[in-house]
PDB file of C-alpha atoms in Angstrom:
ATOM      1  CA  MET A 145     176.044   6.788 161.739  1.00 92.00           C
ATOM      2  CA  LEU A 146     179.316   8.446 159.965  1.00 92.00           C
ATOM      3  CA  ALA A 147     181.194   5.280 160.686  1.00 93.00           C
ATOM      4  CA  PHE A 148     177.824   3.746 158.528  1.00 92.00           C
ATOM      5  CA  LYS A 149     177.678   5.650 156.163  1.00 91.00           C
ATOM      6  CA  ASN A 150     181.181   4.894 155.291  1.00 91.00           C
ATOM      7  CA  ALA A 151     181.713   1.412 155.667  1.00 91.00           C
ATOM      8  CA  ARG A 152     178.456   0.813 153.340  1.00 90.00           C
ATOM      9  CA  LEU A 153     179.352   3.095 150.515  1.00 88.00           C
ATOM     10  CA  LYS A 154     182.609   0.857 149.693  1.00 89.00           C
ATOM     11  CA  VAL A 155     180.108  -1.994 149.070  1.00 87.00           C
ATOM     12  CA  VAL A 156     176.837  -0.141 147.619  1.00 86.00           C
ATOM     13  CA  THR A 157     176.517   2.488 145.299  1.00 84.00           C
ATOM     14  CA  VAL A 158     174.794   5.930 146.885  1.00 87.00           C
ATOM     15  CA  LYS A 159     171.421   5.148 145.576  1.00 84.00           C
ATOM     16  CA  SER A 160     171.341   2.366 147.442  1.00 86.00           C
ATOM     17  CA  LEU A 161     172.556   3.296 150.401  1.00 89.00           C
ATOM     18  CA  ARG A 162     169.769   6.289 150.527  1.00 89.00           C
ATOM     19  CA  ASP A 163     166.613   4.596 149.027  1.00 87.00           C
ATOM     20  CA  GLY A 164     167.557   0.953 150.903  1.00 89.00           C
ATOM     21  CA  ASP A 165     169.337   1.701 153.870  1.00 91.00           C
ATOM     22  CA  LEU A 166     168.501   4.479 155.181  1.00 92.00           C
ATOM     23  CA  PRO A 167     164.800   5.170 155.121  1.00 92.00           C
ATOM     24  CA  GLY A 168     164.401   2.414 157.548  1.00 93.00           C
ATOM     25  CA  ILE A 169     166.847   3.058 159.408  1.00 94.00           C
ATOM     26  CA  ARG A 170     165.477   7.066 160.266  1.00 93.00           C
ATOM     27  CA  SER A 171     162.158   5.076 160.532  1.00 94.00           C
ATOM     28  CA  VAL A 172     163.517   3.033 163.632  1.00 95.00           C
ATOM     29  CA  PHE A 173     165.230   6.364 165.189  1.00 95.00           C
ATOM     30  CA  GLY A 174     161.838   7.969 164.985  1.00 94.00           C
ATOM     31  CA  TRP A 175     160.234   6.464 166.185  1.00 95.00           C
ATOM     32  CA  ALA A 176     162.796   6.149 168.851  1.00 95.00           C
ATOM     33  CA  VAL A 177     162.846  10.088 169.380  1.00 94.00           C
ATOM     34  CA  ASP A 178     158.937  10.517 169.183  1.00 95.00           C
ATOM     35  CA  ASN A 179     158.121   7.904 172.130  1.00 95.00           C
ATOM     36  CA  LYS A 180     161.441   9.710 174.190  1.00 94.00           C
ATOM     37  CA  LYS A 181     164.100   7.428 173.915  1.00 94.00           C
ATOM     38  CA  LEU A 182     166.347   9.160 171.780  1.00 93.00           C
ATOM     39  CA  ALA A 183     166.621  13.344 172.046  1.00 94.00           C
ATOM     40  CA  ARG A 184     167.843  13.755 168.321  1.00 94.00           C
ATOM     41  CA  ASN A 185     167.457  11.339 165.164  1.00 95.00           C
ATOM     42  CA  PRO A 186     171.412  10.545 164.744  1.00 94.00           C
ATOM     43  CA  ALA A 187     170.550   9.225 160.837  1.00 93.00           C
ATOM     44  CA  ASP A 188     169.861  12.985 160.628  1.00 92.00           C
ATOM     45  CA  VAL A 189     173.972  13.495 160.010  1.00 91.00           C
ATOM     46  CA  ILE A 190     173.726  11.688 156.947  1.00 89.00           C
ATOM     47  CA  LYS A 191     174.045  13.869 154.161  1.00 87.00           C
ATOM     48  CA  ILE A 192     173.729  11.905 150.494  1.00 83.00           C
ATOM     49  CA  LYS A 193     175.303  14.259 147.708  1.00 79.00           C
ATOM     50  CA  ALA A 194     172.968  12.575 144.149  1.00 72.00           C
ATOM     51  CA  GLU A 195     175.458  10.845 142.257  1.00 69.00           C
ATOM     52  CA  LYS A 196     176.346  13.166 138.575  1.00 74.00           C
ATOM     53  CA  LYS A 197     174.325  10.775 135.913  1.00 76.00           C
ATOM     54  CA  ILE A 198     176.788  10.339 132.484  1.00 82.00           C
ATOM     55  CA  ARG A 199     175.169   9.475 129.353  1.00 86.00           C
ATOM     56  CA  THR A 200     177.194   8.814 126.956  1.00 89.00           C
ATOM     57  CA  ARG A 201     174.574   7.522 124.172  1.00 92.00           C
ATOM     58  CA  SER A 202     170.390   7.639 123.679  1.00 91.00           C
ATOM     59  CA  LYS A 203     168.278   5.821 126.065  1.00 93.00           C
ATOM     60  CA  GLY A 204     165.576   4.521 122.889  1.00 96.00           C
ATOM     61  CA  PHE A 205     166.649   1.973 120.966  1.00 96.00           C
ATOM     62  CA  THR A 206     168.107   3.043 118.079  1.00 95.00           C
ATOM     63  CA  GLU A 207     167.329   2.119 114.320  1.00 94.00           C
ATOM     64  CA  ASP A 208     169.633  -0.737 113.815  1.00 95.00           C
ATOM     65  CA  GLU A 209     169.654  -2.010 117.484  1.00 96.00           C
ATOM     66  CA  ALA A 210     165.280  -1.660 117.040  1.00 96.00           C
ATOM     67  CA  LYS A 211     165.874  -3.823 113.678  1.00 96.00           C
ATOM     68  CA  ALA A 212     168.020  -6.211 115.339  1.00 96.00           C
ATOM     69  CA  ILE A 213     166.117  -6.827 118.096  1.00 96.00           C
ATOM     70  CA  PHE A 214     162.638  -7.244 114.881  1.00 95.00           C
ATOM     71  CA  GLU A 215     164.867  -9.592 113.424  1.00 95.00           C
ATOM     72  CA  ALA A 216     165.647 -12.372 116.221  1.00 96.00           C
ATOM     73  CA  CYS A 217     161.638 -11.749 116.999  1.00 96.00           C
ATOM     74  CA  LEU A 218     160.617 -12.605 114.030  1.00 93.00           C
ATOM     75  CA  ALA A 219     163.475 -15.051 113.581  1.00 94.00           C
ATOM     76  CA  TYR A 220     162.339 -16.746 116.374  1.00 95.00           C
ATOM     77  CA  ALA A 221     162.480 -21.125 117.119  1.00 94.00           C
ATOM     78  CA  ARG A 222     161.047 -22.319 120.192  1.00 95.00           C
ATOM     79  CA  LYS A 223     163.347 -24.730 121.917  1.00 94.00           C
ATOM     80  CA  PRO A 224     162.893 -28.065 123.154  1.00 94.00           C
ATOM     81  CA  LYS A 225     161.018 -28.795 126.285  1.00 93.00           C
ATOM     82  CA  GLU A 226     160.675 -24.229 126.373  1.00 96.00           C
ATOM     83  CA  ASP A 227     157.356 -23.669 127.562  1.00 96.00           C
ATOM     84  CA  ALA A 228     154.463 -22.168 124.522  1.00 96.00           C
ATOM     85  CA  ARG A 229     154.172 -19.391 125.845  1.00 97.00           C
ATOM     86  CA  THR A 230     157.222 -18.485 127.102  1.00 97.00           C
ATOM     87  CA  ALA A 231     158.505 -18.670 123.301  1.00 97.00           C
ATOM     88  CA  ALA A 232     155.358 -16.691 122.368  1.00 97.00           C
ATOM     89  CA  ALA A 233     156.700 -13.884 124.860  1.00 97.00           C
ATOM     90  CA  LYS A 234     159.983 -13.886 123.623  1.00 97.00           C
ATOM     91  CA  LYS A 235     158.727 -13.616 119.810  1.00 97.00           C
ATOM     92  CA  TRP A 236     155.421 -11.146 120.247  1.00 98.00           C
ATOM     93  CA  GLY A 237     156.278  -8.564 123.575  1.00 97.00           C
ATOM     94  CA  PRO A 238     159.397  -7.032 122.286  1.00 97.00           C
ATOM     95  CA  ILE A 239     157.067  -6.463 119.186  1.00 97.00           C
ATOM     96  CA  ILE A 240     153.955  -4.824 121.024  1.00 98.00           C
ATOM     97  CA  ALA A 241     156.550  -2.373 122.819  1.00 97.00           C
ATOM     98  CA  ALA A 242     157.771  -1.194 119.121  1.00 96.00           C
ATOM     99  CA  TYR A 243     154.955  -0.870 118.413  1.00 97.00           C
ATOM    100  CA  SER A 244     152.678   0.649 122.052  1.00 96.00           C
ATOM    101  CA  GLY A 245     155.666   2.230 123.825  1.00 93.00           C
ATOM    102  CA  CYS A 246     154.518   0.109 126.424  1.00 94.00           C
ATOM    103  CA  ARG A 247     156.798  -1.211 129.298  1.00 93.00           C
ATOM    104  CA  ILE A 248     157.897  -4.993 128.856  1.00 94.00           C
ATOM    105  CA  GLY A 249     156.356  -6.459 131.715  1.00 94.00           C
ATOM    106  CA  GLU A 250     153.041  -4.470 130.540  1.00 95.00           C
ATOM    107  CA  ALA A 251     153.145  -6.381 127.662  1.00 96.00           C
ATOM    108  CA  LEU A 252     153.689 -10.098 129.249  1.00 96.00           C
ATOM    109  CA  GLN A 253     150.645  -9.676 131.263  1.00 96.00           C
ATOM    110  CA  LEU A 254     148.430  -9.043 128.954  1.00 97.00           C
ATOM    111  CA  ARG A 255     145.228 -11.268 128.985  1.00 96.00           C
ATOM    112  CA  LYS A 256     143.490 -12.594 125.756  1.00 97.00           C
ATOM    113  CA  GLU A 257     140.080 -10.790 126.669  1.00 97.00           C
ATOM    114  CA  ASP A 258     142.746  -7.392 126.971  1.00 97.00           C
ATOM    115  CA  VAL A 259     142.994  -7.705 122.816  1.00 97.00           C
ATOM    116  CA  ARG A 260     139.862  -6.744 121.589  1.00 96.00           C
ATOM    117  CA  ARG A 261     137.663  -4.249 119.209  1.00 95.00           C
ATOM    118  CA  GLU A 262     137.043  -0.693 121.003  1.00 91.00           C
ATOM    119  CA  SER A 263     136.063   2.052 118.659  1.00 88.00           C
ATOM    120  CA  GLY A 264     135.575   0.496 115.541  1.00 92.00           C
ATOM    121  CA  ARG A 265     139.490  -0.548 116.484  1.00 95.00           C
ATOM    122  CA  HIS A 266     141.256  -3.453 117.606  1.00 97.00           C
ATOM    123  CA  ILE A 267     143.243  -2.203 120.984  1.00 97.00           C
ATOM    124  CA  PHE A 268     145.334  -3.250 123.597  1.00 97.00           C
ATOM    125  CA  ASP A 269     143.935  -3.054 127.195  1.00 96.00           C
ATOM    126  CA  PHE A 270     147.123  -2.181 129.720  1.00 95.00           C
ATOM    127  CA  ASN A 271     144.851  -3.101 132.749  1.00 94.00           C
ATOM    128  CA  PRO A 272     146.014  -3.104 136.550  1.00 89.00           C
ATOM    129  CA  ALA A 273     143.313  -6.167 136.785  1.00 89.00           C
ATOM    130  CA  ALA A 274     146.244  -8.460 134.960  1.00 91.00           C
ATOM    131  CA  GLY A 275     148.505  -6.677 136.417  1.00 86.00           C
ATOM    132  CA  SER A 276     150.988  -4.275 137.685  1.00 84.00           C
ATOM    133  CA  ILE A 277     150.875  -0.778 135.552  1.00 86.00           C
ATOM    134  CA  LYS A 278     152.996   1.827 137.374  1.00 78.00           C
ATOM    135  CA  SER A 279     150.250   4.671 137.367  1.00 78.00           C
ATOM    136  CA  GLY A 280     147.818   2.237 138.786  1.00 79.00           C
ATOM    137  CA  LEU A 281     145.308   2.776 135.785  1.00 84.00           C
ATOM    138  CA  PHE A 282     144.573   1.614 132.617  1.00 90.00           C
ATOM    139  CA  ARG A 283     144.240   2.207 129.485  1.00 93.00           C
ATOM    140  CA  LEU A 284     143.485   1.214 125.742  1.00 95.00           C
ATOM    141  CA  VAL A 285     145.934   1.432 123.086  1.00 96.00           C
ATOM    142  CA  PRO A 286     145.291   0.669 119.591  1.00 97.00           C
ATOM    143  CA  VAL A 287     147.249  -2.018 117.794  1.00 98.00           C
ATOM    144  CA  HIS A 288     149.798  -1.127 115.263  1.00 97.00           C
ATOM    145  CA  GLN A 289     148.788  -2.329 111.786  1.00 97.00           C
ATOM    146  CA  HIS A 290     152.659  -3.958 111.473  1.00 96.00           C
ATOM    147  CA  LEU A 291     151.514  -6.671 114.237  1.00 97.00           C
ATOM    148  CA  ILE A 292     148.114  -7.537 112.069  1.00 96.00           C
ATOM    149  CA  ASP A 293     149.462  -7.898 109.341  1.00 95.00           C
ATOM    150  CA  MET A 294     152.110 -10.609 111.511  1.00 94.00           C
ATOM    151  CA  GLY A 295     149.053 -12.499 112.467  1.00 95.00           C
ATOM    152  CA  PHE A 296     148.981 -11.457 116.155  1.00 97.00           C
ATOM    153  CA  LEU A 297     145.363 -11.183 116.593  1.00 97.00           C
ATOM    154  CA  MET A 298     145.477 -14.945 114.697  1.00 97.00           C
ATOM    155  CA  PHE A 299     147.827 -15.654 117.697  1.00 97.00           C
ATOM    156  CA  VAL A 300     144.950 -13.625 120.265  1.00 97.00           C
ATOM    157  CA  GLU A 301     142.267 -15.835 118.585  1.00 96.00           C
ATOM    158  CA  THR A 302     144.330 -19.038 118.702  1.00 96.00           C
ATOM    159  CA  SER A 303     145.113 -18.988 122.599  1.00 96.00           C
ATOM    160  CA  GLY A 304     143.459 -20.204 125.748  1.00 95.00           C
ATOM    161  CA  ASP A 305     140.942 -17.931 127.795  1.00 96.00           C
ATOM    162  CA  GLY A 306     143.647 -16.112 130.000  1.00 96.00           C
ATOM    163  CA  PRO A 307     147.165 -14.669 130.163  1.00 96.00           C
ATOM    164  CA  LEU A 308     148.525 -15.060 126.474  1.00 98.00           C
ATOM    165  CA  PHE A 309     152.501 -15.487 128.014  1.00 97.00           C
ATOM    166  CA  ALA A 310     154.162 -17.661 130.458  1.00 96.00           C
ATOM    167  CA  LYS A 311     154.687 -16.121 134.164  1.00 92.00           C
ATOM    168  CA  GLY A 312     157.743 -15.233 134.622  1.00 90.00           C
ATOM    169  CA  ALA A 313     158.487 -15.077 131.155  1.00 95.00           C
ATOM    170  CA  TYR A 314     159.867 -11.172 131.749  1.00 94.00           C
ATOM    171  CA  GLU A 315     163.468 -12.096 133.024  1.00 95.00           C
ATOM    172  CA  ARG A 316     163.882 -14.397 129.820  1.00 96.00           C
ATOM    173  CA  VAL A 317     162.616 -11.868 127.794  1.00 97.00           C
ATOM    174  CA  VAL A 318     165.207  -8.991 128.996  1.00 95.00           C
ATOM    175  CA  ALA A 319     167.817 -11.488 128.849  1.00 95.00           C
ATOM    176  CA  PHE A 320     166.644 -12.432 125.181  1.00 97.00           C
ATOM    177  CA  VAL A 321     166.598  -9.021 124.268  1.00 97.00           C
ATOM    178  CA  ARG A 322     170.340  -8.038 125.927  1.00 96.00           C
ATOM    179  CA  GLY A 323     171.297 -11.006 123.590  1.00 96.00           C
ATOM    180  CA  VAL A 324     170.671  -9.459 120.601  1.00 96.00           C
ATOM    181  CA  VAL A 325     171.781  -5.522 122.356  1.00 96.00           C
ATOM    182  CA  THR A 326     174.594  -5.415 124.549  1.00 95.00           C
ATOM    183  CA  ASP A 327     175.446  -2.687 124.934  1.00 95.00           C
ATOM    184  CA  ASP A 328     174.080  -2.325 128.886  1.00 90.00           C
ATOM    185  CA  ARG A 329     173.823   1.789 128.197  1.00 92.00           C
ATOM    186  CA  VAL A 330     169.817   0.927 126.542  1.00 93.00           C
ATOM    187  CA  GLN A 331     167.457  -1.013 129.148  1.00 91.00           C
ATOM    188  CA  PRO A 332     166.079  -3.463 127.534  1.00 89.00           C
ATOM    189  CA  ASN A 333     162.767  -2.597 129.644  1.00 84.00           C
ATOM    190  CA  HIS A 334     163.009   1.152 128.382  1.00 90.00           C
ATOM    191  CA  GLY A 335     164.814   1.075 124.932  1.00 94.00           C
ATOM    192  CA  TRP A 336     161.167   0.819 123.199  1.00 96.00           C
ATOM    193  CA  ARG A 337     159.543   3.349 125.615  1.00 95.00           C
ATOM    194  CA  HIS A 338     162.756   5.734 124.912  1.00 96.00           C
ATOM    195  CA  ARG A 339     162.632   5.121 121.573  1.00 97.00           C
ATOM    196  CA  LEU A 340     158.767   6.283 120.688  1.00 96.00           C
ATOM    197  CA  LYS A 341     159.202   9.454 122.239  1.00 96.00           C
ATOM    198  CA  THR A 342     161.887  10.802 119.740  1.00 96.00           C
ATOM    199  CA  ILE A 343     159.832   9.463 116.683  1.00 97.00           C
ATOM    200  CA  ALA A 344     156.659  10.413 117.786  1.00 96.00           C
ATOM    201  CA  ARG A 345     158.898  14.135 118.259  1.00 96.00           C
ATOM    202  CA  ASN A 346     160.466  13.803 115.304  1.00 96.00           C
ATOM    203  CA  LEU A 347     157.288  14.204 113.141  1.00 97.00           C
ATOM    204  CA  GLY A 348     155.515  16.424 115.708  1.00 96.00           C
ATOM    205  CA  LEU A 349     152.724  14.230 116.964  1.00 96.00           C
ATOM    206  CA  ASP A 350     150.643  15.373 119.595  1.00 94.00           C
ATOM    207  CA  HIS A 351     152.655  14.604 122.941  1.00 93.00           C
ATOM    208  CA  ARG A 352     149.452  14.374 125.031  1.00 94.00           C
ATOM    209  CA  VAL A 353     148.574  11.805 122.893  1.00 95.00           C
ATOM    210  CA  VAL A 354     151.604  10.032 123.133  1.00 96.00           C
ATOM    211  CA  ASP A 355     151.998  10.501 126.437  1.00 94.00           C
ATOM    212  CA  ALA A 356     148.766   8.767 127.196  1.00 94.00           C
ATOM    213  CA  ILE A 357     149.383   6.065 124.527  1.00 95.00           C
ATOM    214  CA  GLN A 358     152.567   5.346 127.553  1.00 95.00           C
ATOM    215  CA  GLY A 359     150.798   6.143 130.548  1.00 91.00           C
ATOM    216  CA  HIS A 360     152.553   8.851 131.202  1.00 89.00           C
ATOM    217  CA  VAL A 361     150.242  11.797 133.584  1.00 83.00           C
ATOM    218  CA  PRO A 362     149.276  14.997 131.990  1.00 82.00           C
ATOM    219  CA  ARG A 363     152.000  18.014 132.630  1.00 79.00           C
ATOM    220  CA  THR A 364     149.496  20.153 133.318  1.00 80.00           C
ATOM    221  CA  ALA A 365     145.682  20.849 134.953  1.00 79.00           C
ATOM    222  CA  GLY A 366     144.569  21.781 131.281  1.00 78.00           C
ATOM    223  CA  GLU A 367     146.148  19.029 129.852  1.00 81.00           C
ATOM    224  CA  ASP A 368     144.192  17.231 131.818  1.00 81.00           C
ATOM    225  CA  HIS A 369     140.789  18.866 130.955  1.00 84.00           C
ATOM    226  CA  GLY A 370     139.072  15.904 128.358  1.00 83.00           C
ATOM    227  CA  ASP A 371     139.395  12.429 126.942  1.00 86.00           C
ATOM    228  CA  VAL A 372     142.088  11.268 124.570  1.00 92.00           C
ATOM    229  CA  THR A 373     140.317   8.575 123.203  1.00 95.00           C
ATOM    230  CA  VAL A 374     140.925   6.040 121.003  1.00 95.00           C
ATOM    231  CA  ILE A 375     140.297   7.324 117.619  1.00 95.00           C
ATOM    232  CA  ALA A 376     142.791   9.946 118.974  1.00 95.00           C
ATOM    233  CA  MET A 377     145.333   7.063 119.851  1.00 96.00           C
ATOM    234  CA  ALA A 378     145.115   5.858 115.925  1.00 96.00           C
ATOM    235  CA  ARG A 379     146.330   8.493 114.642  1.00 96.00           C
ATOM    236  CA  VAL A 380     149.370   8.482 116.586  1.00 96.00           C
ATOM    237  CA  ILE A 381     150.228   4.489 116.465  1.00 97.00           C
ATOM    238  CA  ALA A 382     149.136   4.908 112.597  1.00 97.00           C
ATOM    239  CA  ALA A 383     152.167   7.246 112.025  1.00 97.00           C
ATOM    240  CA  ILE A 384     154.575   5.032 113.202  1.00 97.00           C
ATOM    241  CA  PRO A 385     156.977   3.630 111.308  1.00 96.00           C
ATOM    242  CA  ARG A 386     157.188   0.208 110.851  1.00 96.00           C
ATOM    243  CA  ILE A 387     160.909  -1.295 111.613  1.00 95.00           C
ATOM    244  CA  ALA A 388     162.248  -2.562 107.747  1.00 87.00           C
ATOM    245  CA  ALA A 389     163.867  -5.903 108.818  1.00 77.00           C
ATOM    246  CA  ASN A 390     165.324  -8.290 106.445  1.00 75.00           C
ATOM    247  CA  ILE A 391     162.888 -11.470 107.467  1.00 60.00           C
ATOM    248  CA  ASP A 392     159.539  -9.717 106.239  1.00 50.00           C
ATOM    249  CA  ALA A 393     156.398 -10.986 107.373  1.00 44.00           C
ATOM    250  CA  ARG A 394     153.832 -10.777 104.360  1.00 42.00           C
ATOM    251  CA  ALA A 395     150.112 -11.537 105.959  1.00 41.00           C
ATOM    252  CA  PRO A 396     147.952 -13.217 103.565  1.00 38.00           C
ATOM    253  CA  ARG A 397     144.235 -12.450 104.808  1.00 38.00           C
ATOM    254  CA  ASN A 398     141.622 -14.796 106.130  1.00 36.00           C
ATOM    255  CA  SER A 399     138.276 -14.633 105.499  1.00 31.00           C
ATOM    256  CA  ALA A 400     137.651 -12.747 109.073  1.00 34.00           C
ATOM    257  CA  GLY A 401     140.531 -10.703 107.603  1.00 37.00           C
ATOM    258  CA  GLU A 402     143.283 -10.970 110.145  1.00 39.00           C
ATOM    259  CA  GLY A 403     146.808 -12.176 109.013  1.00 40.00           C
ATOM    260  CA  SER A 404     148.747 -15.323 109.503  1.00 38.00           C
ATOM    261  CA  ILE A 405     152.801 -15.014 109.943  1.00 36.00           C
ATOM    262  CA  THR A 406     154.455 -16.039 106.598  1.00 35.00           C
ATOM    263  CA  LYS A 407     158.700 -15.239 106.171  1.00 36.00           C
ATOM    264  CA  LYS A 408     160.373 -15.238 102.734  1.00 33.00           C
TER     265      LYS A 408
END
């Protein structure tokens, strides 16, 4: 087992050995011990020291990076033969994440019925019925006014029933964002989540409400008492500053009060 460990660490990381290889090996040998095939589990001799994490920058997107991604999204034009819902994912996915602190995957699995009115406000229903949610729990998050002004609700209204974005668009969106922000020290999927937390702290916003918006569990039993309502979330979402991009989106109002996107 020690020879196995030394050989594996020449080709995989400590994390891969610890989380990928060892659980299965220990399980097999554990069965052998339980069934009197072995006197002891030989995998127990392997001791893995945790790797010291080195961080050389913030985990969230900087203001300049957020602005660059925002401009790229607004300027994105559908490529020839590209699925319209894939193009829509590149345009709207990162912006939804920017203004809700959700994971990119959660944004991209939204269905038409997941964008609706609740408590007098437009909301996203991030729901495990639509796809994977890490916590396994749905959450209702108000739609930021900037998204409305850019015509997002009109996009939803004119979309067909079911998923708003193409299945399997996640990797394409991540690659699209990585093409804009090439620094691999920040993750396209989590950069927005960290950025929203930073903004909320700078503004002194209620951390329990921010946690509920992002799907983080309460820190104490006391915090778990009572509900974090859409009304409480709306105040936090409204406080998130708009991303100032050179390509601006002005929304002329239609009779329904929703915006459509135009570019200067």
